[in-house]
Amino acid sequence: MSRRTAAIAFLLPALLYVLVFFGYPLVYNVLMSVRDYSVRSFYTGEAPFTGVANYLAALGNPVFVKAALNTVWFTVGSIAFQFGIGLALAVFFNGRFLGSATLRALLLLPWLLPLVVSGAVWRWIFDQDHGVLNTALRLVGLPAIPWLTDTGWALPAVILTNIWIGIPFNLVLLHGGLRAIPVSLYEAAALDGAGPWQRFRNVTWPLLRPVTGIVLMLGLVYTIKVFDVIMVITGGGPANATQTLTTFSYSLSFHDFAFGQGAAVGNVLILAATVFGFVYLRSSAREPLA
């Protein structure tokens, strides 16, 4: 009984933290989504029950479809390149060479910087008139690209920024997974005549699958709710070209003051992330142990 009491005492602070900072806001957000919350409601406390009206209004908004599609493109594009480039760098740094630790530490800087700072830097890089990127294009004889003012280029611009931010995260986790693979397996494969690609396909990739699943799942949960970068660079514009579910929820709540609809969109986003997390947990539980 004393050990059980001690275990509860150690878990209690973390449990209270989760309940106060995650549980309460989540429950309050659900309650807000089924009521007619306005600015007046925060003063009078009156918020009539509306049922699913906020959800129907938010889902029926034409911007919602655009935001949902942008969220899918933003998430898929970011994760695909973050993981691919991160894996390539992890394999590269898995070899021992002079200065690898220093170079790997420098590559962590995009991940360590505050997202607002990263967004501000890339907003300057994408500037049509004075940005570094367009200056480089002019030097090689190419026309400047309106990255942040053209509806066709704005979304690729924010995706590129998020890729740059997320590569170090993938690099760190995948490099840790590679370091855990015994060197003897590579030596045995080399003795059997396996080339670099065969060693990667038959040794590295199968043994890296558990880490790969975690990296992709965490990347998905993080990317699907990205807010800071998009708001700093484009604010969801131009013409909703970079509007995602997170920025759309913010716009409904703090621009249109439709707090109930904003909460409804936020709950849809939470539900989507929960479904992906549940699918991952189920699939990982069914995988046989290596």
PDB file of C-alpha atoms in Angstrom, residues 83-97 100 104 170-179 181 186 196-197 199-201 204-205 208:
ATOM      1  CA  PHE A  83      11.086  12.787 -43.374  1.00  0.00           C
ATOM      2  CA  GLY A  84      12.881  12.166 -46.677  1.00  0.00           C
ATOM      3  CA  ILE A  85      15.531  14.829 -46.162  1.00  0.00           C
ATOM      4  CA  GLY A  86      15.833  14.004 -42.460  1.00  0.00           C
ATOM      5  CA  LEU A  87      16.394  10.318 -43.244  1.00  0.00           C
ATOM      6  CA  ALA A  88      18.997  11.136 -45.895  1.00  0.00           C
ATOM      7  CA  LEU A  89      20.878  13.385 -43.452  1.00  0.00           C
ATOM      8  CA  ALA A  90      20.607  10.787 -40.687  1.00  0.00           C
ATOM      9  CA  VAL A  91      22.167   8.141 -42.938  1.00  0.00           C
ATOM     10  CA  PHE A  92      24.854  10.629 -43.957  1.00  0.00           C
ATOM     11  CA  PHE A  93      25.741  11.535 -40.378  1.00  0.00           C
ATOM     12  CA  ASN A  94      25.652   7.897 -39.312  1.00  0.00           C
ATOM     13  CA  GLY A  95      29.088   7.600 -40.860  1.00  0.00           C
ATOM     14  CA  ARG A  96      31.977   8.886 -38.791  1.00  0.00           C
ATOM     15  CA  PHE A  97      33.908  11.832 -40.208  1.00  0.00           C
ATOM     16  CA  SER A 100      30.100  15.575 -38.063  1.00  0.00           C
ATOM     17  CA  ARG A 104      24.838  18.110 -36.876  1.00  0.00           C
ATOM     18  CA  ASN A 170      13.405  14.069 -38.085  1.00  0.00           C
ATOM     19  CA  LEU A 171      17.212  14.055 -38.246  1.00  0.00           C
ATOM     20  CA  VAL A 172      17.646  13.730 -34.468  1.00  0.00           C
ATOM     21  CA  LEU A 173      15.165  10.887 -33.976  1.00  0.00           C
ATOM     22  CA  LEU A 174      16.153   8.927 -37.071  1.00  0.00           C
ATOM     23  CA  HIS A 175      19.856   9.336 -36.313  1.00  0.00           C
ATOM     24  CA  GLY A 176      19.227   7.953 -32.824  1.00  0.00           C
ATOM     25  CA  GLY A 177      17.445   4.975 -34.360  1.00  0.00           C
ATOM     26  CA  LEU A 178      20.316   4.349 -36.762  1.00  0.00           C
ATOM     27  CA  ARG A 179      22.875   4.442 -33.941  1.00  0.00           C
ATOM     28  CA  ILE A 181      21.358  -0.745 -35.080  1.00  0.00           C
ATOM     29  CA  TYR A 186      26.138  -4.300 -41.645  1.00  0.00           C
ATOM     30  CA  PRO A 196      24.913   0.057 -49.925  1.00  0.00           C
ATOM     31  CA  TRP A 197      21.350   0.012 -51.263  1.00  0.00           C
ATOM     32  CA  ARG A 199      22.150  -2.985 -46.805  1.00  0.00           C
ATOM     33  CA  PHE A 200      19.775  -0.047 -46.431  1.00  0.00           C
ATOM     34  CA  ARG A 201      16.774  -1.965 -47.770  1.00  0.00           C
ATOM     35  CA  THR A 204      18.505  -0.332 -42.028  1.00  0.00           C
ATOM     36  CA  TRP A 205      14.922   0.128 -43.114  1.00  0.00           C
ATOM     37  CA  LEU A 208      14.283   1.518 -38.320  1.00  0.00           C
TER      38      LEU A 208
END
